[in-house]
XYZ file of C-alpha atoms in Angstrom:
631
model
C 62.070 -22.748 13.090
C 62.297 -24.669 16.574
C 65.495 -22.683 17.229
C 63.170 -19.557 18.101
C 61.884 -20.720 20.993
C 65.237 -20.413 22.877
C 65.107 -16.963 23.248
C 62.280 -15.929 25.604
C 62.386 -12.366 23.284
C 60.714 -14.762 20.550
C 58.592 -16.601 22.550
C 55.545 -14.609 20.770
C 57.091 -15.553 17.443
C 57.383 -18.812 17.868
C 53.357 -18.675 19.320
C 52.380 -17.374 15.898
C 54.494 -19.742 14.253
C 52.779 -22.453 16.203
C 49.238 -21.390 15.349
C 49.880 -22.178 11.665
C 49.622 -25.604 12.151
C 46.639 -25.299 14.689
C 43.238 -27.005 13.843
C 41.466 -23.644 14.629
C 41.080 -21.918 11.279
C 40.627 -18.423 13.321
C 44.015 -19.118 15.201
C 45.822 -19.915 11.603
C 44.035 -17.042 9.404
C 45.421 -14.385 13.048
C 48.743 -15.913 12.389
C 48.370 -15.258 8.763
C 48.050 -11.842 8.930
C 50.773 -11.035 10.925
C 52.499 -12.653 8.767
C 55.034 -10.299 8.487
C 55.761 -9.645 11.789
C 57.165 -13.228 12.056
C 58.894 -12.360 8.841
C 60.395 -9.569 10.358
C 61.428 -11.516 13.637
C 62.941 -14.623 11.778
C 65.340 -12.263 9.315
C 65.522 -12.311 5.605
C 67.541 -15.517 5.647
C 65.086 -17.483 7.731
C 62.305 -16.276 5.844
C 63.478 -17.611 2.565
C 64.752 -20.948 3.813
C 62.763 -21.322 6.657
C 59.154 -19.578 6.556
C 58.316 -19.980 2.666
C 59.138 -23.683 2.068
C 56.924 -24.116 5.167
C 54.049 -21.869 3.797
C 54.962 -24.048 -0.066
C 54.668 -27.416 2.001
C 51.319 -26.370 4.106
C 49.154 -24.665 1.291
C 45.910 -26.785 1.705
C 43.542 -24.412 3.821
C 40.876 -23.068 4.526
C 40.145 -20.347 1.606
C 40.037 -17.596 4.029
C 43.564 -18.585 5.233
C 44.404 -18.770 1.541
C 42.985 -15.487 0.752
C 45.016 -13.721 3.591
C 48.235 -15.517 2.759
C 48.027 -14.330 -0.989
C 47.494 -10.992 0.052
C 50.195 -11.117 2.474
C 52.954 -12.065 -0.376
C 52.111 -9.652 -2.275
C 53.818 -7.015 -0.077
C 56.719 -9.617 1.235
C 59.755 -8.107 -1.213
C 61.406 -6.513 1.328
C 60.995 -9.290 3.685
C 62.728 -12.206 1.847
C 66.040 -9.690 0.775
C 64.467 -7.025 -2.037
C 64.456 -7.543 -5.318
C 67.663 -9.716 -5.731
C 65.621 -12.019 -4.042
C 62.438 -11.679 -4.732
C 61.965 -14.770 -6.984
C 61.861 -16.884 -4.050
C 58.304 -15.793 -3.458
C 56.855 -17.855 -6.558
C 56.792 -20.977 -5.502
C 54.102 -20.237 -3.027
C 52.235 -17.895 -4.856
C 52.456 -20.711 -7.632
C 50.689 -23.158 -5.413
C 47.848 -20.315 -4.508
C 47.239 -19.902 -8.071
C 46.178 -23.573 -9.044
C 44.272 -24.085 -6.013
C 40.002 -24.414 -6.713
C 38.705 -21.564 -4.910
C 38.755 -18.530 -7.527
C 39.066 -15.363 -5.346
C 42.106 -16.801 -3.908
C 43.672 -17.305 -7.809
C 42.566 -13.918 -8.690
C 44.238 -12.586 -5.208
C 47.251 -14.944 -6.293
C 47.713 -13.380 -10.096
C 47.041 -10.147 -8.161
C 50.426 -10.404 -6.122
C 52.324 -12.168 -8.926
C 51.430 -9.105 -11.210
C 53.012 -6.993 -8.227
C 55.960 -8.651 -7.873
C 56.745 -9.214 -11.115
C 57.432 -5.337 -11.324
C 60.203 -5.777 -9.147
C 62.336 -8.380 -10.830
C 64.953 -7.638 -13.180
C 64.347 -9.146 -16.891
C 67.102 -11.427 -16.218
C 65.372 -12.537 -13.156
C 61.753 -12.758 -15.609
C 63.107 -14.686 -17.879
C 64.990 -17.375 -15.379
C 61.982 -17.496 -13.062
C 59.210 -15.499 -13.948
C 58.459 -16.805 -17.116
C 59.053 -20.227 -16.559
C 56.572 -19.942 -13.954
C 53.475 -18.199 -16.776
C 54.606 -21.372 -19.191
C 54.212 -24.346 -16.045
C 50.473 -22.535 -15.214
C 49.367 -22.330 -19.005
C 50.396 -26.198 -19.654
C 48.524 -27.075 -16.435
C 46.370 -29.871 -16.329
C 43.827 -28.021 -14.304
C 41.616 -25.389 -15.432
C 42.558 -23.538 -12.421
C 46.239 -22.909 -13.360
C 45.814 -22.398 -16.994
C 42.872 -19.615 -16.170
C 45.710 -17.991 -13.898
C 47.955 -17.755 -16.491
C 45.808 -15.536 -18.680
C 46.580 -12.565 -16.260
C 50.412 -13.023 -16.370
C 51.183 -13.090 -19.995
C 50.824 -8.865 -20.468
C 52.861 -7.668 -17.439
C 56.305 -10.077 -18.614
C 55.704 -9.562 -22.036
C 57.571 -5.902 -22.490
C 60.618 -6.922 -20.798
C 61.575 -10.150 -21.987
C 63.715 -10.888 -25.210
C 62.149 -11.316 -28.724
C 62.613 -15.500 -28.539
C 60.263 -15.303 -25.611
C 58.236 -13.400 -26.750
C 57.273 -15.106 -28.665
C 56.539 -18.244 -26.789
C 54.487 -16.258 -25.046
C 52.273 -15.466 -27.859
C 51.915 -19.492 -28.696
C 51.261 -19.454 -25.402
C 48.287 -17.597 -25.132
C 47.437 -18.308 -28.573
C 46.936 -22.235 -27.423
C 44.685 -20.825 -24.114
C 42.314 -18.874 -26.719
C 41.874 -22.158 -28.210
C 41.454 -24.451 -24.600
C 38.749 -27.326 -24.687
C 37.819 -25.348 -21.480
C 35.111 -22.475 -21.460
C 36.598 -21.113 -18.023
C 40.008 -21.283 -20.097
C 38.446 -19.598 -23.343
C 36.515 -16.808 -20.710
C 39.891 -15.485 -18.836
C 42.196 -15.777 -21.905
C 38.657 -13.391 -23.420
C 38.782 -11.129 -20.564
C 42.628 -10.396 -20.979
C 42.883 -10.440 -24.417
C 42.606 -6.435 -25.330
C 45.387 -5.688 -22.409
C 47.598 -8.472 -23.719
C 46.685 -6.410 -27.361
C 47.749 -3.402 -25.355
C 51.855 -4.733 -24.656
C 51.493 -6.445 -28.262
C 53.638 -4.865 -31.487
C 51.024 -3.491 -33.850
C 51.781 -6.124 -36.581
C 51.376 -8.651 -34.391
C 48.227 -7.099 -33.042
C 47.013 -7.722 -36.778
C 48.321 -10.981 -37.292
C 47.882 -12.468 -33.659
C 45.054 -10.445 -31.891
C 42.528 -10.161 -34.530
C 42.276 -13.672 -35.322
C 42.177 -14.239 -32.222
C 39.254 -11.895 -31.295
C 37.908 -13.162 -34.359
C 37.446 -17.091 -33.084
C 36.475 -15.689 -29.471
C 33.351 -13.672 -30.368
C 32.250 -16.737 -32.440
C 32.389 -18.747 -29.617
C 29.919 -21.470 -28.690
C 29.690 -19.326 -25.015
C 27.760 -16.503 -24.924
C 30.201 -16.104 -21.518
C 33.102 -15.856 -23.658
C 31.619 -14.200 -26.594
C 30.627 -10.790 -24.508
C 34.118 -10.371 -23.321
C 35.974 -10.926 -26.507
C 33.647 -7.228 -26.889
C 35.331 -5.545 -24.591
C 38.074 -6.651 -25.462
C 37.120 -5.321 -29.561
C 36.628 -1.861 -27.863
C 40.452 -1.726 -26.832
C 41.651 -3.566 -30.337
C 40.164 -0.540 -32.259
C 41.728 1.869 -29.896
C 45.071 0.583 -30.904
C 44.452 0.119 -35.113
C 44.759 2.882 -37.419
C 41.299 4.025 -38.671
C 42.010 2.192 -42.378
C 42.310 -1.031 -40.715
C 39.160 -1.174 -38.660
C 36.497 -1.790 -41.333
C 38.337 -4.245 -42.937
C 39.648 -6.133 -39.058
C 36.975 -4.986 -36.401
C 34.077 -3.765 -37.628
C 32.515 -7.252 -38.875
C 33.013 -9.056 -35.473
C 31.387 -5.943 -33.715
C 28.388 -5.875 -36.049
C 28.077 -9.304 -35.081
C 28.338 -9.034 -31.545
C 25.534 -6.412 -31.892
C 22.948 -8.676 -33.723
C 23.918 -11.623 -31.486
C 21.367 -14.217 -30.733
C 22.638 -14.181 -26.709
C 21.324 -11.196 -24.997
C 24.049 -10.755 -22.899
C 26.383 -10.252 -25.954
C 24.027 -7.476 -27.110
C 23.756 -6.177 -23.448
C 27.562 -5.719 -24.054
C 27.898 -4.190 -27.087
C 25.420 -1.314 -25.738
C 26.963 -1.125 -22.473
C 30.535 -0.874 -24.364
C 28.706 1.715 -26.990
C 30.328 4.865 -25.946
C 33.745 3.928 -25.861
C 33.531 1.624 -28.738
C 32.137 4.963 -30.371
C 35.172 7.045 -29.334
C 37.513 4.231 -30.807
C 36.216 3.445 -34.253
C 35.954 7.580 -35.456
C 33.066 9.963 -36.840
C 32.857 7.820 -40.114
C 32.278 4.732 -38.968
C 29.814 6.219 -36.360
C 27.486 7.476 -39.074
C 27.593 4.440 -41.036
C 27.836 1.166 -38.568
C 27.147 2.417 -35.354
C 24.011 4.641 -35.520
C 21.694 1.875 -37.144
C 23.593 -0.442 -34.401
C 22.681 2.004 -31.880
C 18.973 2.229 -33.267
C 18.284 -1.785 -33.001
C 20.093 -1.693 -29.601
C 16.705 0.704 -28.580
C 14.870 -1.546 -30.119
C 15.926 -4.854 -28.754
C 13.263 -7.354 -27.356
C 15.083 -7.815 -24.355
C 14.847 -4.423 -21.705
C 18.037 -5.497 -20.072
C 19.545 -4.036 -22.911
C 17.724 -1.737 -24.148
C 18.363 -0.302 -20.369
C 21.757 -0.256 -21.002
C 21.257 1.493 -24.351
C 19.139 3.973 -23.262
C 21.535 5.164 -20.614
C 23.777 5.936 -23.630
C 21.708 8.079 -25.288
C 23.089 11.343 -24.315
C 26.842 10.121 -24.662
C 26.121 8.909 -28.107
C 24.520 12.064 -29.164
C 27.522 14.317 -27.650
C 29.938 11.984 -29.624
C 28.087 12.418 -32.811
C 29.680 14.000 -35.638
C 28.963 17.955 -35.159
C 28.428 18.365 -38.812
C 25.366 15.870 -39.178
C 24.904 15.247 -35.189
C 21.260 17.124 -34.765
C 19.922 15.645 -38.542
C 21.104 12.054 -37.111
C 19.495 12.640 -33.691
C 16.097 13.860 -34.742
C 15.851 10.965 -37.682
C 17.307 8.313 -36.022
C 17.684 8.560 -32.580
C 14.490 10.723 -31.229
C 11.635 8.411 -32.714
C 13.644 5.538 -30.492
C 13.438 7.680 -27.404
C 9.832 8.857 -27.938
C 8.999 5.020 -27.655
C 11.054 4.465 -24.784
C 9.288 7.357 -22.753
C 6.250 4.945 -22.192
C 8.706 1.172 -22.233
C 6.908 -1.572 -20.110
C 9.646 -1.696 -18.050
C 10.661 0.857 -15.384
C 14.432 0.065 -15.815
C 14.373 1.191 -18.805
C 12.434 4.122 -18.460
C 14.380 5.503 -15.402
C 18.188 4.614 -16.987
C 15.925 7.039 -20.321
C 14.768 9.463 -17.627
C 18.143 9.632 -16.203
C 20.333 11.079 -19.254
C 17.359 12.326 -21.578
C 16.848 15.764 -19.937
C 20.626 16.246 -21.355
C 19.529 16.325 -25.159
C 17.935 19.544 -24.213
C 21.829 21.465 -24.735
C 22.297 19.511 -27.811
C 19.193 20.311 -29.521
C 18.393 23.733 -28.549
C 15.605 25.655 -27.733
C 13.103 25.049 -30.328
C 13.575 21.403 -30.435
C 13.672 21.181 -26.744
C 10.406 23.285 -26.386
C 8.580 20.972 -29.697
C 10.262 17.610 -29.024
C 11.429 17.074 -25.469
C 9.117 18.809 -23.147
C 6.333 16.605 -24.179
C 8.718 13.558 -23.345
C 9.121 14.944 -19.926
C 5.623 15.233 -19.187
C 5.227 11.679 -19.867
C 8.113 10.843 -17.460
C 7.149 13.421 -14.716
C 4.152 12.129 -14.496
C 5.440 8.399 -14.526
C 4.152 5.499 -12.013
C 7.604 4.908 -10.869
C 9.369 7.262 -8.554
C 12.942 6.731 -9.790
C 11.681 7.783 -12.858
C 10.092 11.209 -11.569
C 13.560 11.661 -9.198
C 15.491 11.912 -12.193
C 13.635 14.260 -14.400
C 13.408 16.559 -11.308
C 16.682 15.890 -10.757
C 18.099 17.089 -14.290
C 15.710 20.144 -14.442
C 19.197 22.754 -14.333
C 19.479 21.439 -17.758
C 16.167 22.191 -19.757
C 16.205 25.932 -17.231
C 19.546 26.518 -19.094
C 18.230 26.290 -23.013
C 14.749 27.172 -22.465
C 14.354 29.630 -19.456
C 13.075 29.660 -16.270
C 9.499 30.811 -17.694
C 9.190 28.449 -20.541
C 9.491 25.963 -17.752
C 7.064 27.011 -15.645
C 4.499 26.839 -18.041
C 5.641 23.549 -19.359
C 6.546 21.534 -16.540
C 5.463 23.435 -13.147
C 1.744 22.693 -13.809
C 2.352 19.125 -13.792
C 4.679 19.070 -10.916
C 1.372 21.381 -9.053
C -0.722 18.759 -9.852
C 1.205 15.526 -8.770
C 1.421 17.878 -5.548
C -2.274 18.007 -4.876
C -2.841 14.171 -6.219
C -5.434 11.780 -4.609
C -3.331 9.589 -3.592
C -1.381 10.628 -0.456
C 1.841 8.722 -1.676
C 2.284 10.452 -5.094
C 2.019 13.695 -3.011
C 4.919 12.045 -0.401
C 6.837 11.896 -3.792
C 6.768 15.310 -4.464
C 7.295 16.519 -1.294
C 10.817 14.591 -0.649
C 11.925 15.939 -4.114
C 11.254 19.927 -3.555
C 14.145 20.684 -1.755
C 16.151 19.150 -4.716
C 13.568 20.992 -7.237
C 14.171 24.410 -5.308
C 17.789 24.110 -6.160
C 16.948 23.807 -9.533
C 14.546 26.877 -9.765
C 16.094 29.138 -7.529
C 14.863 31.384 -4.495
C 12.620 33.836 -6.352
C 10.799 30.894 -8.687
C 10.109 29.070 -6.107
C 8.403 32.142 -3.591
C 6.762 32.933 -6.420
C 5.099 29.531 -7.445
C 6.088 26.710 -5.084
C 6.331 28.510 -2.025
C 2.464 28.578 -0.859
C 2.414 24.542 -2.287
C 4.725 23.437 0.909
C 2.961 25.627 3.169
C -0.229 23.891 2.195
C 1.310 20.313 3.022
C 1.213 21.426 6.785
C -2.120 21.131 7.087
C -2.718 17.951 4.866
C -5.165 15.404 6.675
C -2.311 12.581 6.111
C 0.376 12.848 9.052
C 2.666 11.534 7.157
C 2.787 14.621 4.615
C 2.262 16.698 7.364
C 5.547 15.422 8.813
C 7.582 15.188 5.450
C 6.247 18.947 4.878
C 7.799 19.741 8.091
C 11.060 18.252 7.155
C 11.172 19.927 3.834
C 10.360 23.481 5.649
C 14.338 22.449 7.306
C 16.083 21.419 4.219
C 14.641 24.658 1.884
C 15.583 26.540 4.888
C 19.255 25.021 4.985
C 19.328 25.738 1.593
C 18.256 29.097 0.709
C 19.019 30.722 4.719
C 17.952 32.250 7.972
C 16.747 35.586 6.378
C 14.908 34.083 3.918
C 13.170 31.593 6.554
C 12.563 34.362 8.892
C 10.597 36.565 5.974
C 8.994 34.151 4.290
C 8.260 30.807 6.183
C 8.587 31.772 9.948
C 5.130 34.305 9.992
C 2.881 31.801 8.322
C 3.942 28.811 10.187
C 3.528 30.710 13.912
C 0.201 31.616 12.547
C -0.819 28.443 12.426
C -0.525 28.201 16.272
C -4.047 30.321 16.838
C -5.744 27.658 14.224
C -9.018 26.135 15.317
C -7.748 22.631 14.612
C -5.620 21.298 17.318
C -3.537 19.127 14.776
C -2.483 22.510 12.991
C -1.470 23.711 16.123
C 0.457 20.641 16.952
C 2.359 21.009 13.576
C 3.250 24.809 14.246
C 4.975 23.210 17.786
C 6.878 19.996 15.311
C 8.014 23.136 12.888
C 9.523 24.762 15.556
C 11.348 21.642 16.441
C 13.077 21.380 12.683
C 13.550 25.270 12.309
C 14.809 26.385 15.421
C 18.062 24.719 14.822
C 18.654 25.998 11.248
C 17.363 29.648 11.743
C 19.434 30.357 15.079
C 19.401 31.380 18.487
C 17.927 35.234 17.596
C 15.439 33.932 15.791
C 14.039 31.804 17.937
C 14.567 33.546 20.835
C 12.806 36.474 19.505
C 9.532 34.922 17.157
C 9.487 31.192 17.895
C 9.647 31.317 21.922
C 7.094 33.160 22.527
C 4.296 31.437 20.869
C 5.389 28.219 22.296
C 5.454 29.594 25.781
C 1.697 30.623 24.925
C 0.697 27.648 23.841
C 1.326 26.507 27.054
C -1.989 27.455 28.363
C -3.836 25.403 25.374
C -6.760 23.250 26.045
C -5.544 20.239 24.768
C -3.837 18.361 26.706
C -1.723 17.078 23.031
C -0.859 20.224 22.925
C 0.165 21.169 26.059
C 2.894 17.813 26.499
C 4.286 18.839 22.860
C 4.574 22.076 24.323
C 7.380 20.709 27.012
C 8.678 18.291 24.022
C 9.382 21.507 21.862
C 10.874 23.831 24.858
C 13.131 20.111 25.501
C 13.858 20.654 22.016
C 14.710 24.005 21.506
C 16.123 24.775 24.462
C 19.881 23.901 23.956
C 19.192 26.899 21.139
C 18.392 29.106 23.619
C 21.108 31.310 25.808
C 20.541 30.434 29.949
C 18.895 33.778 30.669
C 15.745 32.469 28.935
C 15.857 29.480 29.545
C 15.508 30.570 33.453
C 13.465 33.707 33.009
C 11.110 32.438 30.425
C 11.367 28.714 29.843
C 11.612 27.548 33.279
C 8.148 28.712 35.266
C 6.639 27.813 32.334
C 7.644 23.909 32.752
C 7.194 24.191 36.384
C 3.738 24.974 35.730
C 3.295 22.029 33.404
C 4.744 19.635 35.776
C 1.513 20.079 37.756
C -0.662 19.785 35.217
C -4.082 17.431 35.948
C -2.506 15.514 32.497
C -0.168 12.826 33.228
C 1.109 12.660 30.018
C 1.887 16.858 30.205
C 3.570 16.303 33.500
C 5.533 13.451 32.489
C 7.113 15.624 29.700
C 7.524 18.677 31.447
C 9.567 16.529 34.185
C 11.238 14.989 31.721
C 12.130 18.630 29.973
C 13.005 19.914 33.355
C 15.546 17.484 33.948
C 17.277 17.311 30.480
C 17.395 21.224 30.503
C 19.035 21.379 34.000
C 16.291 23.505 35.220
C 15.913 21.804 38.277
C 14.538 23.742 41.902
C 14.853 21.589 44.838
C 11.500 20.940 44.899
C 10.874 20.099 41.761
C 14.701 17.724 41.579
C 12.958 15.117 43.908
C 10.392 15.156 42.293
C 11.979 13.715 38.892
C 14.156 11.718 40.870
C 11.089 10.293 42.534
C 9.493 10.043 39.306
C 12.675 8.178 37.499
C 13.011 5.585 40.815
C 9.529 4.698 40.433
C 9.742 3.726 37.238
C 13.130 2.058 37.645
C 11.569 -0.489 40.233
C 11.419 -4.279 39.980
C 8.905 -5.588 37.580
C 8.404 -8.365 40.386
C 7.850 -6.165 43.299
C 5.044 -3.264 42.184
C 5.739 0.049 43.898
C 2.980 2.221 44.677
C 2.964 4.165 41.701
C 2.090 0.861 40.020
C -0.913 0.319 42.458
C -2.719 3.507 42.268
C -1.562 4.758 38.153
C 1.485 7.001 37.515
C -0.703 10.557 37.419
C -1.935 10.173 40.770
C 1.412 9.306 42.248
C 2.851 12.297 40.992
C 0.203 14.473 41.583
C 0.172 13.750 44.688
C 3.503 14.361 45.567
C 3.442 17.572 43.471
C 0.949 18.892 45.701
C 3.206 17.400 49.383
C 6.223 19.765 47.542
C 4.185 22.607 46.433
């Protein structure tokens, strides 16, 4: 690889090369990832000779270097000659999938399960193969774990004779003294089911599956279940009782929560595999204890099945099952200790309205969503609001308003300003729901009464929710509906009030539209000007800042300018500070007034070490005093 650095056109070549063997691990993971360019510089030849005995030789890294060079070979087909030649990228990729680290292995297997698409059979058997058999007789863990993910992608192309020492292969991993062994043979044993001849699914596989979910490791016992969910996909329905079905019921009642955590997590598909029959018989009570179980990691996971289960459900017998089995399980649920389990119930439960219907919705369900609605937890409320569309669908919008709107109203006018924050963020999502009518009609004077809440903070979310409803159901509708009340809060006795009038403005003017605001919202700001408090007055400049870019220039001269000209001298510091500051941002500049800011924005760009005037004798002063020398 010396031979490079004779020609001055590989001088950077030969750099990278050389920073492969530096001791500075950012130099050598750079290098790494252009690996290809050097690659592409050496030649196909050089490459296989030259480059990948070198990377072979030099494997002991850093991980991160490891990582990248994994990745890189991956993609290096082309590089080394195509196809015909692609078995010479093994040998490193061997290396990288023994070493400790185990994202590196996976990234390894990853790249060997690439490549191995692109060699012939004859090529898989002579080099590919031999390859799987030297990682699974290993004496490390690390090689024999690696193995586990190459068995299913050489297994369809390779003759029956190796076939089936790839089977005794795997068969001995199943078995390894190892857990880690036992865990990735577990994880890859339905997709090596998947390449598998059927009889040798049921003479191979199941025993197989059989001695995994019986394992001493709960580890290896919850992913021999996921790997049951793909067996049964792949056995004809007469076979499952007698080969699957055990194990699984097993798996369900295990003493590991994890296992069980599994099995419910798994239930749908697991559900899909095994048939309507089976369903009624096995899985149902299965399904019931899952609901049940002491530990609310899983009954979490089985919870957030509920609707799935109840589509899947044989149509026949599917709403006698759900209100004798299933229901009393969810009615206990509703009020669970924990709020996991509660919000993965709240999440999915509103959807049993469509399979039920309207009576059972209306007798059954809208009780349960009281109970959630008016849940402690927020997550909880989010998604009952959130799945609302569903109920409106089978029971109308009235049946829901007299059901569920009441207790919505009075989480909206709760004691405790938080629970009322709630609400507020999630109207925008309910008025979706409800549609533009409903919600004039009973929601409508609720977020107008926010505005004048004694708690800023609802004050402020109320003004942000004003934006989004107005985003969502339009300009028209803003300008007929929210637009008069809100500007008739600006002759309110309470200054606040008429501070939140000037922060509406702010969020609406953008959403409604130049006409709009040209025509109903400037005007009441530019007569606010005049107010008597002086908070009033400097949010006055803050708004016309704000809204001005709305605004077309004509106003913005005629209208907005002697307006913040007569701010600027204001006996308020804090209302000529903002006007300047308006003035300037708008462009609205007079000569005057341009020295002025620039006065104003030098001052208060001077040295904290040297104090300038303004410093001595108090900002206001300063500029009110040189307001009046350019009046």
């Amino acid at each position: 690889m010396a031979g490079a650095e004779g020609d001055d056109s590989l001088y950077p070549i030969a750099v990278l090369i050389d920073e492969l063997r530096n001791e500075d691990v950012q130099l050598r993971l750079n290098s790494i990832k252009k690996l290809s360019t050097i690659a592409l510089a050496l030649g196909v030849e050089r490459t296989r000779t030259e480059l990948l005995p070198f990377l072979t030789d030099t494997i002991y890294d850093e991980d991160e270097v490891l990582l990248a060079l994994a990745e890189q070979l991956g993609s290096f087909t082309v590089l080394v000659g195509g196809p015909e030649f692609v078995h010479n990228l093994l040998p490193p990729l061997e290396s990288l999938a023994t070493v400790e680290e185990t994202v590196v292995r996976d990234k390894a297997v990853e790249s060997l399960r690439k490549i191995s698409q692109e060699h012939s059979p004859v090529d898989l058997e002579v080099h590919f193969v031999p390859l799987v058999k030297r990682l699974a007789s290993g004496d490390w863990f690390t090689s024999r774990t690696s193995a586990c993910g190459l068995f299913s992608v050489c297994y369809p192309r390779v003759s029956s004779t190796v076939k089936a020492e790839i089977r005794q292969h795997f068969r001995t991993l199943c078995s390894d003294d190892t857990p880690m062994v036992r865990r990735a043979a577990a994880s890859k044993l339905g997709e090596f089911a998947k390449v598998l001849e059927l009889d040798y699914v049921k003479s191979d596989i199941i025993p197989l599956f059989t001695a995994l979910a019986s394992d001493e490791q709960d580890s290896v016992r919850l992913l021999a279940v996921e790997a049951g969910v793909s067996i049964a996909t792949l056995l004809p329905q007469e076979d499952l009782e007698a080969l699957v079905m055990p194990t699984l019921r097993q798996a369900a009642e295990d003493k590991s929560w994890r296992v069980r955590y599994m099995v419910a997590d798994k239930f749908s598909e697991l559900q899909k595999a095994v048939g309507p029959e089976i369903t009624k018989t096995d899985l149902v009570p299965a399904f019931q204890n899952l609901l049940k179980d002491c530990e609310a990691e899983v009954r979490a996971a089985a919870a957030n099945k509920v609707k799935v289960f109840c589509e899947n459900l044989p149509e026949d017998s599917r709403e006698t099952i759900i209100m004798t089995h299933i229901l009393p399980c969810v009615k206990e649920l509703v009020s669970d200790t924990n709020q996991h389990v509660k919000s993965a119930l709240a999440s999915v439960i509103m959807g049993l309205s469509t399979i039920l219907g309207k009576d059972n919705t209306v007798e059954h369900l809208l009780p349960l969503f009281l109970v959630q609605l008016k849940d402690e937890c927020p997550e909880v409320r989010l998604n009952i609001i959130s799945n609302l569309d569903c109920v409106n669908e089978v029971i109308g919008i009235r049946q829901l308003s007299q059901s569920l709107l009441p207790a919505i109203v009075e989480l909206a006018e709760d004691a405790k300003w938080r629970v009322r924050l709630a609400i507020i963020e999630y109207m925008p999502l309910l008025a979706g729901q409800l549609g533009v009518e409903f919600f004039d009609e009973k929601l409508n004077s609720l977020c107008m009464a926010w505005l004048i809440d004694h708690v800023f903070a609802i004050r402020e979310a109320a003004t942000c929710n004003l934006m989004k409803l107005v985003e969502k159901f339009g300009a028209e509708w803003a300008q007929n509906t929210i637009v008069p009340k809100v500007l008739g809060m600006a002759n309110d006795s309470n200054y606040l009030h008429r501070m939140t009038t000037l922060f509406c403005i702010n969020a609406l003017s953008g959403v409604c539209g130049q006409e709009i605001t040209t025509k109903h919202m400037l005007p009441v700001v530019l007569k606010m000007s005049t107010d008597q408090v002086a908070n009033v007055r400097f949010n006055v400049a803050r708004c016309l800042q704000k809204i001005g870019p709305v605004l077309d220039s004509s106003a913005l001269q005629a209208e907005v300018k002697p307006v913040l000209e007569k701010l600027a001298t204001d006996q308020d510091m804090d209302v000529k500070y903002f006007a300047l500051e308006a003035i300037s941002v708008l462009s609205l500049c007079s000569s005057k007034l341009c020295m002025l800011v620039q006065f104003t924005h030098s001052s208060s760009q001077t040295s904290p070490h040297e104090p300038s005037q303004c410093d001595r004798i108090g900002i206001g002063t300063c500029l009110l005093q040189h307001a009046i020398c350019f009046s």
